[in-house]
Short mmCIF file of C-alpha atoms in Angstrom, two decimals:
data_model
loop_
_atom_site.label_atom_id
_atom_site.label_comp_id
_atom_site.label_asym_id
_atom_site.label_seq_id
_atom_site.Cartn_x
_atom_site.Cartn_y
_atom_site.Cartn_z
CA UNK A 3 0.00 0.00 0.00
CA UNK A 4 1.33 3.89 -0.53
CA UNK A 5 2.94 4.81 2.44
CA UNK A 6 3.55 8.17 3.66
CA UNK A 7 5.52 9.21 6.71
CA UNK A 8 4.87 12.41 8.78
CA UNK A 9 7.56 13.70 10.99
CA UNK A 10 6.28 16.09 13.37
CA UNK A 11 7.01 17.13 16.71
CA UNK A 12 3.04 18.69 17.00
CA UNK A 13 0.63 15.62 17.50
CA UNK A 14 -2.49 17.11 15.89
CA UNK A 15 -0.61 17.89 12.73
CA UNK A 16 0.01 13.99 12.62
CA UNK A 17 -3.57 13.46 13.61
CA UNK A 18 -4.85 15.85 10.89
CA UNK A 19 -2.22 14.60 8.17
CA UNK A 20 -3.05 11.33 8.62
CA UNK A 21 -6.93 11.55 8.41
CA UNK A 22 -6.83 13.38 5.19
CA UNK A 23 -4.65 10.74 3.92
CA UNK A 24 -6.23 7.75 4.91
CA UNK A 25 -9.29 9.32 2.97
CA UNK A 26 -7.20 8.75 -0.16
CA UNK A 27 -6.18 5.17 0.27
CA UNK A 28 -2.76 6.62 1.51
CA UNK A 29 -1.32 4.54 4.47
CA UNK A 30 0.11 7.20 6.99
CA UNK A 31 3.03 6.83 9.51
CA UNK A 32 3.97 9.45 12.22
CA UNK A 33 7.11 10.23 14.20
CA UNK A 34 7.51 12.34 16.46
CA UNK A 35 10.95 13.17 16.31
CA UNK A 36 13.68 13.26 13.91
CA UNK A 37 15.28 9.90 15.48
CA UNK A 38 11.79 8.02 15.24
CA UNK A 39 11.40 8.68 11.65
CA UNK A 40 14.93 7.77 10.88
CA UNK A 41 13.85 4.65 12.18
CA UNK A 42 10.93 4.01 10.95
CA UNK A 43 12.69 4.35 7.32
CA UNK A 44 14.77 1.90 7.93
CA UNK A 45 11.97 -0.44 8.98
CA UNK A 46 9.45 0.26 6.79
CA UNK A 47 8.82 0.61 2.58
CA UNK A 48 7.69 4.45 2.52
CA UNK A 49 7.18 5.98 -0.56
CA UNK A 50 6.97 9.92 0.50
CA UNK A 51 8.00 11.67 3.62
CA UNK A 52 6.39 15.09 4.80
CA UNK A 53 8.77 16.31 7.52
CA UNK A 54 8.48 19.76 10.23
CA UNK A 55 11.14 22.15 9.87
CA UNK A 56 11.03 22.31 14.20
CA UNK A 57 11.10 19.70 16.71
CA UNK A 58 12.16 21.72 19.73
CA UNK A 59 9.51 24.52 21.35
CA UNK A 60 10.55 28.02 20.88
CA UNK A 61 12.56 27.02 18.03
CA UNK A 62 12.44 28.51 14.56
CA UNK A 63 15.85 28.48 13.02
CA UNK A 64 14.93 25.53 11.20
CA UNK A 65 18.38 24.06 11.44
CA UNK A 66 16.84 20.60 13.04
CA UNK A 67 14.93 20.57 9.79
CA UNK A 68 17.79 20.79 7.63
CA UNK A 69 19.84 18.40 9.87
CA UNK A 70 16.74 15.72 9.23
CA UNK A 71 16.67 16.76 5.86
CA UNK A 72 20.45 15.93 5.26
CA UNK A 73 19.98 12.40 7.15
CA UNK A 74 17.34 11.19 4.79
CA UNK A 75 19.18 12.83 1.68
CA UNK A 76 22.35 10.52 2.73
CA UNK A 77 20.64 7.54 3.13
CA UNK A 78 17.31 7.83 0.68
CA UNK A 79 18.79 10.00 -2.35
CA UNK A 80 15.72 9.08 -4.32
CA UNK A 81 13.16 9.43 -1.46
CA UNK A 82 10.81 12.38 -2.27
CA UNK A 83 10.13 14.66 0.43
CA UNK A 84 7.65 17.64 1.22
CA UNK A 85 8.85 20.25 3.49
CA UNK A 86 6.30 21.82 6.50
CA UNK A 87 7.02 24.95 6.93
CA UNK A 88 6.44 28.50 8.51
CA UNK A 89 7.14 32.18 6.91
CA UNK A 90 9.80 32.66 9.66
CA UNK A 91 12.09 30.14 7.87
CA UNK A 92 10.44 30.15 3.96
CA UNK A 93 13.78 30.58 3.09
CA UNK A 94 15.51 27.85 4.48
CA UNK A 95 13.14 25.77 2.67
CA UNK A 96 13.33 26.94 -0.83
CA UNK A 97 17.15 26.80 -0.09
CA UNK A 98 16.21 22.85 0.71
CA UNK A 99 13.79 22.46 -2.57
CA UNK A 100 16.90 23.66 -4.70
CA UNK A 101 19.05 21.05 -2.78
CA UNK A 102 16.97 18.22 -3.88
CA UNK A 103 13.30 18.47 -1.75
CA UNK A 104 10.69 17.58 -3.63
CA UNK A 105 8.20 20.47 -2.40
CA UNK A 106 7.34 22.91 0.43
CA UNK A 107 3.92 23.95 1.98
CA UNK A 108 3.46 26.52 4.16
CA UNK A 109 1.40 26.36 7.70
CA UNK A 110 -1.48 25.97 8.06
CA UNK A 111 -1.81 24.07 4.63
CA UNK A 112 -4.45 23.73 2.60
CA UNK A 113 -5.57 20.17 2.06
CA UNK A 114 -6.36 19.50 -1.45
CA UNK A 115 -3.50 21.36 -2.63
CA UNK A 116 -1.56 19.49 -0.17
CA UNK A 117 -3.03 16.08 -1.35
CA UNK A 118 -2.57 16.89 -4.88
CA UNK A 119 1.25 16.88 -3.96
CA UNK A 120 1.22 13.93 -2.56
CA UNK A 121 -0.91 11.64 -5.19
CA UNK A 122 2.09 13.45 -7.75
CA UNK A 123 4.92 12.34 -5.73
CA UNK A 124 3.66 9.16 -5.63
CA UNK A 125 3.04 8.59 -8.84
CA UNK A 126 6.54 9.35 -9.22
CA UNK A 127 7.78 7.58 -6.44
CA UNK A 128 6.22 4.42 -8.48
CA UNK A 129 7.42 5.45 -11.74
CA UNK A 130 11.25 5.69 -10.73
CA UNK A 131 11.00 2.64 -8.50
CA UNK A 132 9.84 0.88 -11.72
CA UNK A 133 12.73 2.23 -13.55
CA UNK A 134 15.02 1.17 -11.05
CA UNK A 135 13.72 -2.12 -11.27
CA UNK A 136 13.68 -2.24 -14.44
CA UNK A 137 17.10 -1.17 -14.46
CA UNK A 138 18.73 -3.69 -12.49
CA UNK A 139 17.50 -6.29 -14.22
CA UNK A 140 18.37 -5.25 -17.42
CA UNK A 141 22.01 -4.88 -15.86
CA UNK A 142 21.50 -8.30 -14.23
CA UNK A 143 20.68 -10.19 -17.45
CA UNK A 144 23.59 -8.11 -19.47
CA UNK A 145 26.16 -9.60 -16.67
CA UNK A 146 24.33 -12.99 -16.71
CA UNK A 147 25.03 -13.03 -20.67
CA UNK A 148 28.82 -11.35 -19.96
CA UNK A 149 29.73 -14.14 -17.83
CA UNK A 150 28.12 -17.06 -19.96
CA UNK A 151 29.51 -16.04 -23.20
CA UNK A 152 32.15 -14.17 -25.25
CA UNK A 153 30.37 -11.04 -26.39
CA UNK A 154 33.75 -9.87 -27.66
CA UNK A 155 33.69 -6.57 -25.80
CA UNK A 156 30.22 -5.46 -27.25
CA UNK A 157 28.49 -2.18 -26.16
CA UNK A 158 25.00 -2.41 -25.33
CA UNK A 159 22.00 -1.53 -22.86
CA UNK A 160 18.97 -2.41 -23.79
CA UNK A 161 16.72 -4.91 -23.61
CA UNK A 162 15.99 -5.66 -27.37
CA UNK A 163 19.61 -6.15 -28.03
CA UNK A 164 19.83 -8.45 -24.87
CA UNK A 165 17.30 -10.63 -26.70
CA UNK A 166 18.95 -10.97 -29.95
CA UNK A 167 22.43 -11.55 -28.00
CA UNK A 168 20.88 -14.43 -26.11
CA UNK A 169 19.37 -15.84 -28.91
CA UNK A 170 22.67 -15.46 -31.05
CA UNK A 171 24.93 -16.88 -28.58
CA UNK A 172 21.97 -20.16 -27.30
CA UNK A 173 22.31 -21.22 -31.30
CA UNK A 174 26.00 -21.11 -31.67
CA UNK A 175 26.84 -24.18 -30.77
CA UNK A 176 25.01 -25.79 -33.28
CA UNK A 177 25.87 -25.86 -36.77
CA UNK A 178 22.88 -24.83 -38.64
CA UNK A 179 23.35 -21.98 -41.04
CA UNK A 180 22.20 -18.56 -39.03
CA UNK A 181 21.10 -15.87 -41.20
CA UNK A 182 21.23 -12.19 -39.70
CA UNK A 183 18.94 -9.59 -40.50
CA UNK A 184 18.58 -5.86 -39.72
CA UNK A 185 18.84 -2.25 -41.47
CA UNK A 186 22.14 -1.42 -42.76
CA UNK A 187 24.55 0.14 -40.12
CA UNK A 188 23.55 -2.33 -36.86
CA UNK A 189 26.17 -4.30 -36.81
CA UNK A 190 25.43 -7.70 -38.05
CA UNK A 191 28.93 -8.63 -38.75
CA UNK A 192 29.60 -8.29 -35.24
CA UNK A 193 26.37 -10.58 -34.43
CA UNK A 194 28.06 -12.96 -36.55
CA UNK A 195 31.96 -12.84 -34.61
CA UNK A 196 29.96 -13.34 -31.75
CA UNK A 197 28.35 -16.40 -32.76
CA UNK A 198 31.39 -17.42 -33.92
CA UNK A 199 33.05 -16.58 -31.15
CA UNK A 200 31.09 -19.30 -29.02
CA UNK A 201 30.67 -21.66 -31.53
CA UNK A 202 32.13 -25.25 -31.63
CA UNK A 203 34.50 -24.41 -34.17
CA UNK A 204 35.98 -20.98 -32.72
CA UNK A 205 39.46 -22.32 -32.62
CA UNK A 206 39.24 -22.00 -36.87
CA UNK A 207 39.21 -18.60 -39.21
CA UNK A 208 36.57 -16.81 -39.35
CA UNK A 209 36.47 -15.26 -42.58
CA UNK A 210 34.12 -12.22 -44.08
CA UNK A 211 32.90 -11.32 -47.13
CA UNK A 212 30.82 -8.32 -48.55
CA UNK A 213 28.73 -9.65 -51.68
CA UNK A 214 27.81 -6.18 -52.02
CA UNK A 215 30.90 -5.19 -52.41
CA UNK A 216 32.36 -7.23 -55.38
CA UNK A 217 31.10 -6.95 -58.83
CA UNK A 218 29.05 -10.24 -60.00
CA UNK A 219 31.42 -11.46 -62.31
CA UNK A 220 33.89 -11.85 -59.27
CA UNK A 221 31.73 -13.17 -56.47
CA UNK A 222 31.69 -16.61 -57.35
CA UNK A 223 35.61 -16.79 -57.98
CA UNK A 224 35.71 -15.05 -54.27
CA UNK A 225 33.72 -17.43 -53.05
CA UNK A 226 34.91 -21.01 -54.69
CA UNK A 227 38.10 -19.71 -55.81
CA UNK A 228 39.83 -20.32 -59.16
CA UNK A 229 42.52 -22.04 -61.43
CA UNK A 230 44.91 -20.11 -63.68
CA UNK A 231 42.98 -18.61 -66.80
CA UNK A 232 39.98 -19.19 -65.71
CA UNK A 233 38.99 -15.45 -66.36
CA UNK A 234 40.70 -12.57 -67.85
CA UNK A 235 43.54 -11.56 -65.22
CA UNK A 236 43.53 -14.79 -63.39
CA UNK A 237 47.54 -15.54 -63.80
CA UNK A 238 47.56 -18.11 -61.32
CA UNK A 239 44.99 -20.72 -59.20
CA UNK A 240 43.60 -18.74 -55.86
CA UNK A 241 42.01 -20.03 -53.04
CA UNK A 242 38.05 -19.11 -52.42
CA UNK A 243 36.86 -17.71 -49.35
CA UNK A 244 35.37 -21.50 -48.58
CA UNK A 245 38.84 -23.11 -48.41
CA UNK A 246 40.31 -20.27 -46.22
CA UNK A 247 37.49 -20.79 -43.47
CA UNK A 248 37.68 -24.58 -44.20
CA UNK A 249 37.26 -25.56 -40.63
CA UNK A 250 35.80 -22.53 -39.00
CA UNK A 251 32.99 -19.96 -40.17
CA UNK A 252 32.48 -18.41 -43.20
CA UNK A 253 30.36 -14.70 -43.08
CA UNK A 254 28.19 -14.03 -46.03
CA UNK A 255 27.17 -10.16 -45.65
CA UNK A 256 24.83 -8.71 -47.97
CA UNK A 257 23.93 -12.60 -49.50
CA UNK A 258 20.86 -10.84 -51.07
CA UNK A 259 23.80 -9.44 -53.91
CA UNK A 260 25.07 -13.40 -54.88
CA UNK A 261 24.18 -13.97 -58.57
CA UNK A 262 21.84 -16.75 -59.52
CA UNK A 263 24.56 -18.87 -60.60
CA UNK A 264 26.14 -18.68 -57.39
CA UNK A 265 23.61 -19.17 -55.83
CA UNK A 266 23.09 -22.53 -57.27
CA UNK A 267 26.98 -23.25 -56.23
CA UNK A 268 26.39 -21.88 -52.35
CA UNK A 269 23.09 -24.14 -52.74
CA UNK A 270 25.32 -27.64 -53.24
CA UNK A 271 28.07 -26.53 -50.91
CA UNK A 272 25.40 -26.07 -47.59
CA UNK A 273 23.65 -29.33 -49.01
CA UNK A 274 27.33 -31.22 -49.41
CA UNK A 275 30.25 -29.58 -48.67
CA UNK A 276 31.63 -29.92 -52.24
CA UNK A 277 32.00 -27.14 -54.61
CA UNK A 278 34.55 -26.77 -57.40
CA UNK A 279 36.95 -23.57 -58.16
CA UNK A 280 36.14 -21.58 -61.65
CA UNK A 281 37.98 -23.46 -64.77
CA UNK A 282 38.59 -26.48 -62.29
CA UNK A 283 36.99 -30.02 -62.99
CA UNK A 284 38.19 -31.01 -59.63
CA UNK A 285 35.33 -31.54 -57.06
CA UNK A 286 37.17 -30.07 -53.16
CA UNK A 287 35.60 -30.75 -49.99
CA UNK A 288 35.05 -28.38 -47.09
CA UNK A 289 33.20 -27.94 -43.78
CA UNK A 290 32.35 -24.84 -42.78
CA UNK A 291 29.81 -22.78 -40.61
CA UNK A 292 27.86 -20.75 -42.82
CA UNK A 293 26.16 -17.08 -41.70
CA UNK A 294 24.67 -14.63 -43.81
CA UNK A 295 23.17 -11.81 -43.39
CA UNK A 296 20.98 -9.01 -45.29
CA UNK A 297 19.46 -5.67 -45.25
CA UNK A 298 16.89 -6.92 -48.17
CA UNK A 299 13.91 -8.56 -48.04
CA UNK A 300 14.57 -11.95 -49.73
CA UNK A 301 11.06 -12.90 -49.72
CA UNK A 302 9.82 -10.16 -52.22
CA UNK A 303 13.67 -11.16 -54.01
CA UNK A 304 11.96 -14.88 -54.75
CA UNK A 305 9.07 -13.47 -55.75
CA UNK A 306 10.62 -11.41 -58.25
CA UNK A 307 12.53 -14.43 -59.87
CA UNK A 308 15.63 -13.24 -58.24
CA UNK A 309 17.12 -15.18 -55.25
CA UNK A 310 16.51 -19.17 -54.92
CA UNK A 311 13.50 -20.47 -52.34
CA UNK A 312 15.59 -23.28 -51.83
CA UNK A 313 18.59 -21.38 -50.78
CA UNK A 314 16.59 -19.09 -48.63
CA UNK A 315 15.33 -21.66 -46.41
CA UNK A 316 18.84 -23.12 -46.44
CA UNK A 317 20.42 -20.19 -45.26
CA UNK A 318 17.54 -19.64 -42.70
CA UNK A 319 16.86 -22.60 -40.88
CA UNK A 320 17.47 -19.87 -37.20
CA UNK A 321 16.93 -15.95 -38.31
CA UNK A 322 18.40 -13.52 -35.62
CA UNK A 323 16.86 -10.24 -36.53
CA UNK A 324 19.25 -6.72 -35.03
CA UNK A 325 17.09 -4.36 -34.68
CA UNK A 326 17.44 -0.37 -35.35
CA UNK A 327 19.30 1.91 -33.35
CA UNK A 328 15.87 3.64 -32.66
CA UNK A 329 14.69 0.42 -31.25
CA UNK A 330 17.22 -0.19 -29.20
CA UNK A 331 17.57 3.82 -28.07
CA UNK A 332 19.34 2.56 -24.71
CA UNK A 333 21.72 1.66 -25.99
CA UNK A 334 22.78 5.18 -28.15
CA UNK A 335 24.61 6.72 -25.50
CA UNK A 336 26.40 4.09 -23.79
CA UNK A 337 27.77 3.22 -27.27
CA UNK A 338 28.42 7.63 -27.90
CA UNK A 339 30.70 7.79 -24.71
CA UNK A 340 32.41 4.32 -25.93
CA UNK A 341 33.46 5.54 -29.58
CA UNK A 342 34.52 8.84 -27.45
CA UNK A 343 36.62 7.27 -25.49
CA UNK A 344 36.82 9.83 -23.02
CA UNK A 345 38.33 12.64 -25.74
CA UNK A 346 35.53 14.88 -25.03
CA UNK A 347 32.25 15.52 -22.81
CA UNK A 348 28.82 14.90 -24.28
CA UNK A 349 26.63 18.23 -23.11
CA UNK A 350 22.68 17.53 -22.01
CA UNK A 351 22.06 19.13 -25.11
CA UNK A 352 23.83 17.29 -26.95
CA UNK A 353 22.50 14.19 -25.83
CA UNK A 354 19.16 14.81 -25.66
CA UNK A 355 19.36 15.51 -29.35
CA UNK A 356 21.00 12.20 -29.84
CA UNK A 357 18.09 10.53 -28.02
CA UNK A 358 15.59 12.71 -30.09
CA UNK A 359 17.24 11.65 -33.52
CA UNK A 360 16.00 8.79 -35.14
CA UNK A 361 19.59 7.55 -36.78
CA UNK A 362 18.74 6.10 -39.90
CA UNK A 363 22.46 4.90 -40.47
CA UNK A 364 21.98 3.28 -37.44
CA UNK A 365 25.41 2.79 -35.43
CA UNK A 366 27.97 3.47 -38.40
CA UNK A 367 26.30 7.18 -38.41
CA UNK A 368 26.70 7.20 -34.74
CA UNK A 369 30.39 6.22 -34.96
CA UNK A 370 30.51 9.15 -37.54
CA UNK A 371 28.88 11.90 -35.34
CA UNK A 372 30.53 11.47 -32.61
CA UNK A 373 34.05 10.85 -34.38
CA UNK A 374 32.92 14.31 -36.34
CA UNK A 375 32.22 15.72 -33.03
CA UNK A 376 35.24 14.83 -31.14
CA UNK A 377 37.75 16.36 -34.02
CA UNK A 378 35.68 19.58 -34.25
CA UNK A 379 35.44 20.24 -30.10
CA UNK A 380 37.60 23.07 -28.71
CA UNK A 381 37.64 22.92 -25.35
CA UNK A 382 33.74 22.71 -23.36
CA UNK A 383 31.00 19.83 -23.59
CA UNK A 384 30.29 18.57 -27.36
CA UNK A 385 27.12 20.30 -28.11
CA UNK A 386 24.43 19.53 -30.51
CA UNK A 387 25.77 21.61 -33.43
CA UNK A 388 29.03 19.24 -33.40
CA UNK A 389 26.90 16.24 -33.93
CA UNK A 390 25.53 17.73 -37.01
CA UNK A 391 22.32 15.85 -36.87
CA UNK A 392 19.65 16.94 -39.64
CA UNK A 393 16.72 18.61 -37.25
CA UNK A 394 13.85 18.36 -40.10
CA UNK A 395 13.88 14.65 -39.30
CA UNK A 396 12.43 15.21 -35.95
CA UNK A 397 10.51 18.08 -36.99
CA UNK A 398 8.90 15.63 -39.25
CA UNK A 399 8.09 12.75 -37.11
CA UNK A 400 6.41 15.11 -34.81
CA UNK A 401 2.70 13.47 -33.97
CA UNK A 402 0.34 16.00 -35.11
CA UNK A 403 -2.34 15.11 -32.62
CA UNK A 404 0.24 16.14 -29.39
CA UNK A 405 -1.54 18.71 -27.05
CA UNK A 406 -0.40 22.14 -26.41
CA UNK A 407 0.97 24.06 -23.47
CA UNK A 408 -2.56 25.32 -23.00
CA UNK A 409 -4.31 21.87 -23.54
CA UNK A 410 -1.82 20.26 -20.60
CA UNK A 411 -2.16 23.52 -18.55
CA UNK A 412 -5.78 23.32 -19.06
CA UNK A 413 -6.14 19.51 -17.90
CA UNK A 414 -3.95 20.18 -15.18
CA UNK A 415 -6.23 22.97 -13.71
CA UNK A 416 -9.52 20.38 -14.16
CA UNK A 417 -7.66 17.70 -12.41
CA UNK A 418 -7.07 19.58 -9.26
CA UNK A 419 -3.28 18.98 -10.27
CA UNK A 420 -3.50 15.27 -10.05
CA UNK A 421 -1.27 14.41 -12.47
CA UNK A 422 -2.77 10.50 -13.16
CA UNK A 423 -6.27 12.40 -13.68
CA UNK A 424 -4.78 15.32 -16.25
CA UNK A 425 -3.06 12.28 -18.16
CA UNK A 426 -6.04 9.98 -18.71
CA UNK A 427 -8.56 12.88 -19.92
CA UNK A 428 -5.51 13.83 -22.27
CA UNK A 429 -5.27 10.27 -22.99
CA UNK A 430 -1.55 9.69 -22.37
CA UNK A 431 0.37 7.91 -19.80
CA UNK A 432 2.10 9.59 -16.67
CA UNK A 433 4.84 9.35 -17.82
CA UNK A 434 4.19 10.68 -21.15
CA UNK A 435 2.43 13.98 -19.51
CA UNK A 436 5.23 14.43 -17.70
CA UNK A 437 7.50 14.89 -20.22
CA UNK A 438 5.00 16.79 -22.15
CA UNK A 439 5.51 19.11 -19.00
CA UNK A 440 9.29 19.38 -18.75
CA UNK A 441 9.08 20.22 -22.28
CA UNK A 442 6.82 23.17 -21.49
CA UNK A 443 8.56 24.23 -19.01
CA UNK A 444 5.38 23.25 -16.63
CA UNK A 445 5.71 22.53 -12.52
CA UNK A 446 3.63 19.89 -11.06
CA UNK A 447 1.03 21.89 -8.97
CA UNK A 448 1.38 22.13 -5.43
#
């Protein structure tokens, strides 16, 4: 149940507290002096404290305030608390709010203004508990997966790239082909070291190769290799990429690119393990681990006549999907301060603006940014100019139906300031409205 404790010296204010928040389904606790409440937070789960800036009569320095103030700080840095206080000391208080204190209300208070403080802080309360929760066990399960496997030093945060890690790592053992799919820019290749990495054959080579990045008339002599003369230039017999990883895995990026004809040939060698080298009679056997991966959609490419069902479902017998950068956004600025390496600060401005931008080059534009960013900074925090991050692509994805200053303001007022109320007439979550507010610039009423 919510749980709020009142520390006050004056037993009618704990009397009067706690009826008006029992009212509200709000479980109340009272101490009576600073050491009582001290203990009772060590005892008990309590989710807001409203403390007295006075426990001693004829006393209106407010020091014992601050002193209890300073105790809970050290001990509950998250804990939100609502000052009680009188005009003789309003200062000390607001000096206290800018320290970290959640609120302050003057006595004698009024009560709904004072309740509407309360359900807020609560709300909150819940919200960054949740965080925290969620949180740990994100970091849990990325130290689970760090001490079970060899993620070869990888960056990451979030949950959706926890997923596709686990799954990734649970199917390397096995031989099955694995093909990896994602937007260009996520980092497949590294997918595929990793599988590699904790595969039954990661004692052999593990050898790479862009079929986007050869012209077709060269892929399949790349791939299979090829005896003297067997096309204009070839002087003498070369190896394929298939004998090289003979033994180990063999990394097929952009397989969507491989001409029909090789297709055919990658077709035998996953069914066999025989292939022969262009100009070459000779039939050579190989075992190797086969991963591709692609950016296309290879289901719309065999519809079109132009990549082989047969391969497809060779190459995919387990798909491990990477998913965007905007996806995955918890992961964007862990992986920012690890390409920066510590050359330079990243400014609030700079990375909100990271967090706001949608990076449709995924990672490798990351990299880019922030290596932009780090050669152009003169001293001071990188700032969002450095990045040099195209701002019509937010402006653009901006939802057209998102409520104005006045409509939050306006839903605020009707809800008595209850935040949970304002958010479900607006038809948004809490957490939602509150951002909508920080970006207006709007307080939570008191």
């Amino acid at each position: 149940m919510r749980t709020v404790l009142i520390i006050d010296d004056n037993p009618a204010v704990g009397e009067a507290l706690s009826l008006a928040l029992s009212l509200h389904e709000i479980r109340p606790l009272v101490a009576l002096t600073p050491e009582q409440g001290l203990k009772l937070l060590e005892t008990e789960q309590v989710d807001v404290v409203i403390q007295d800036m006075n426990f001693t009569a004829d006393t209106t320095s407010g020091e014992e305030g601050v002193a209890l103030f300073r105790a809970i700080r050290e001990h509950h840095p998250d804990l939100p608390l609502i000052l009680l206080t009188a005009w003789t000391h309003l200062e000390t208080a607001v000096e206290l709010v800018k320290a970290g204190a959640a609120d302050y209300l003057a006595k004698p208070w009024d009560d709904s203004k004072l309740l509407a403080t309360v359900e807020n802080l609560l709300e909150l309360s819940e919200s960054t508990r949740e965080v925290a929760r969620s949180r740990r066990e994100r970091r849990h399960r990325r130290e689970a997966l760090q001490g079970k496997y060899d993620l070869d030093g990888l960056v990451f945060a979030s949950e959706a790239m926890a997923r596709t890690l686990e799954l990734a790592c649970q199917i390397a053992r096995s031989d099955v082909p694995v093909l990896i799919t994602g937007p260009n820019g996520t980092g497949k290749e590294r997918i595929a070291s990793i599988v590699h990495a904790n595969s039954a054959v990661k004692r052999g080579a593990f050898v790479a190769v862009n079929c986007g990045a050869l012209p077709g008339e060269l892929i399949e002599a790349e791939l299979f290799g090829a005896d003297a003369g067997a096309y204009t230039g070839a002087n003498k017999a070369r190896e394929g990429r298939f004998e090289l990883a003979d033994g180990g895995t063999l990394f097929l990026d952009e397989i969507g690119n491989l001409p029909l004809p090789g297709q055919m040939k990658l077709l035998r060698v996953l069914e066999t393990g025989q292939f022969e080298r262009l100009g070459s009679g000779r039939t050579r056997q190989v075992k190797v681990r086969v991963l591709s991966a692609t950016n296309a959609d290879l289901k719309a490419m065999i519809r079109a006549g132009t990549f082989r069902e047969d391969l497809y479902y060779r190459l995919n017998v387990i798909e491990v999907n990477l998913p965007s950068l905007a996806e995955r956004s918890d992961d964007i600025l862990p992986l920012a301060e690890y390409f920066l390496d510590g050359r330079a600060e990243l400014g609030d401005a700079a990375r909100e603006a990271m967090l706001n931008y949608p990076w449709p080059g995924n990672v490798r534009e990351l990299k880019n940014a922030i290596e932009r960013a780090a050669l152009l900074v003169s001293g001071g925090p990188i700032t969002p100019e450095l990045l040099n991050l195209p701002l019509h692509v937010a402006t653009a994805a901006r939802n057209l139906d998102e409520p104005s200053r006045e409509a939050v303001e306006t839903a605020l007022h009707k809800a008595d300031g209850v935040v949970s109320r304002a958010a479900q007439n607006l038809g948004l979550s809490r957490q939602a409205l509150y951002r909508r507010m920080e970006r207006y610039g709007l307080a939570a009423p008191a």
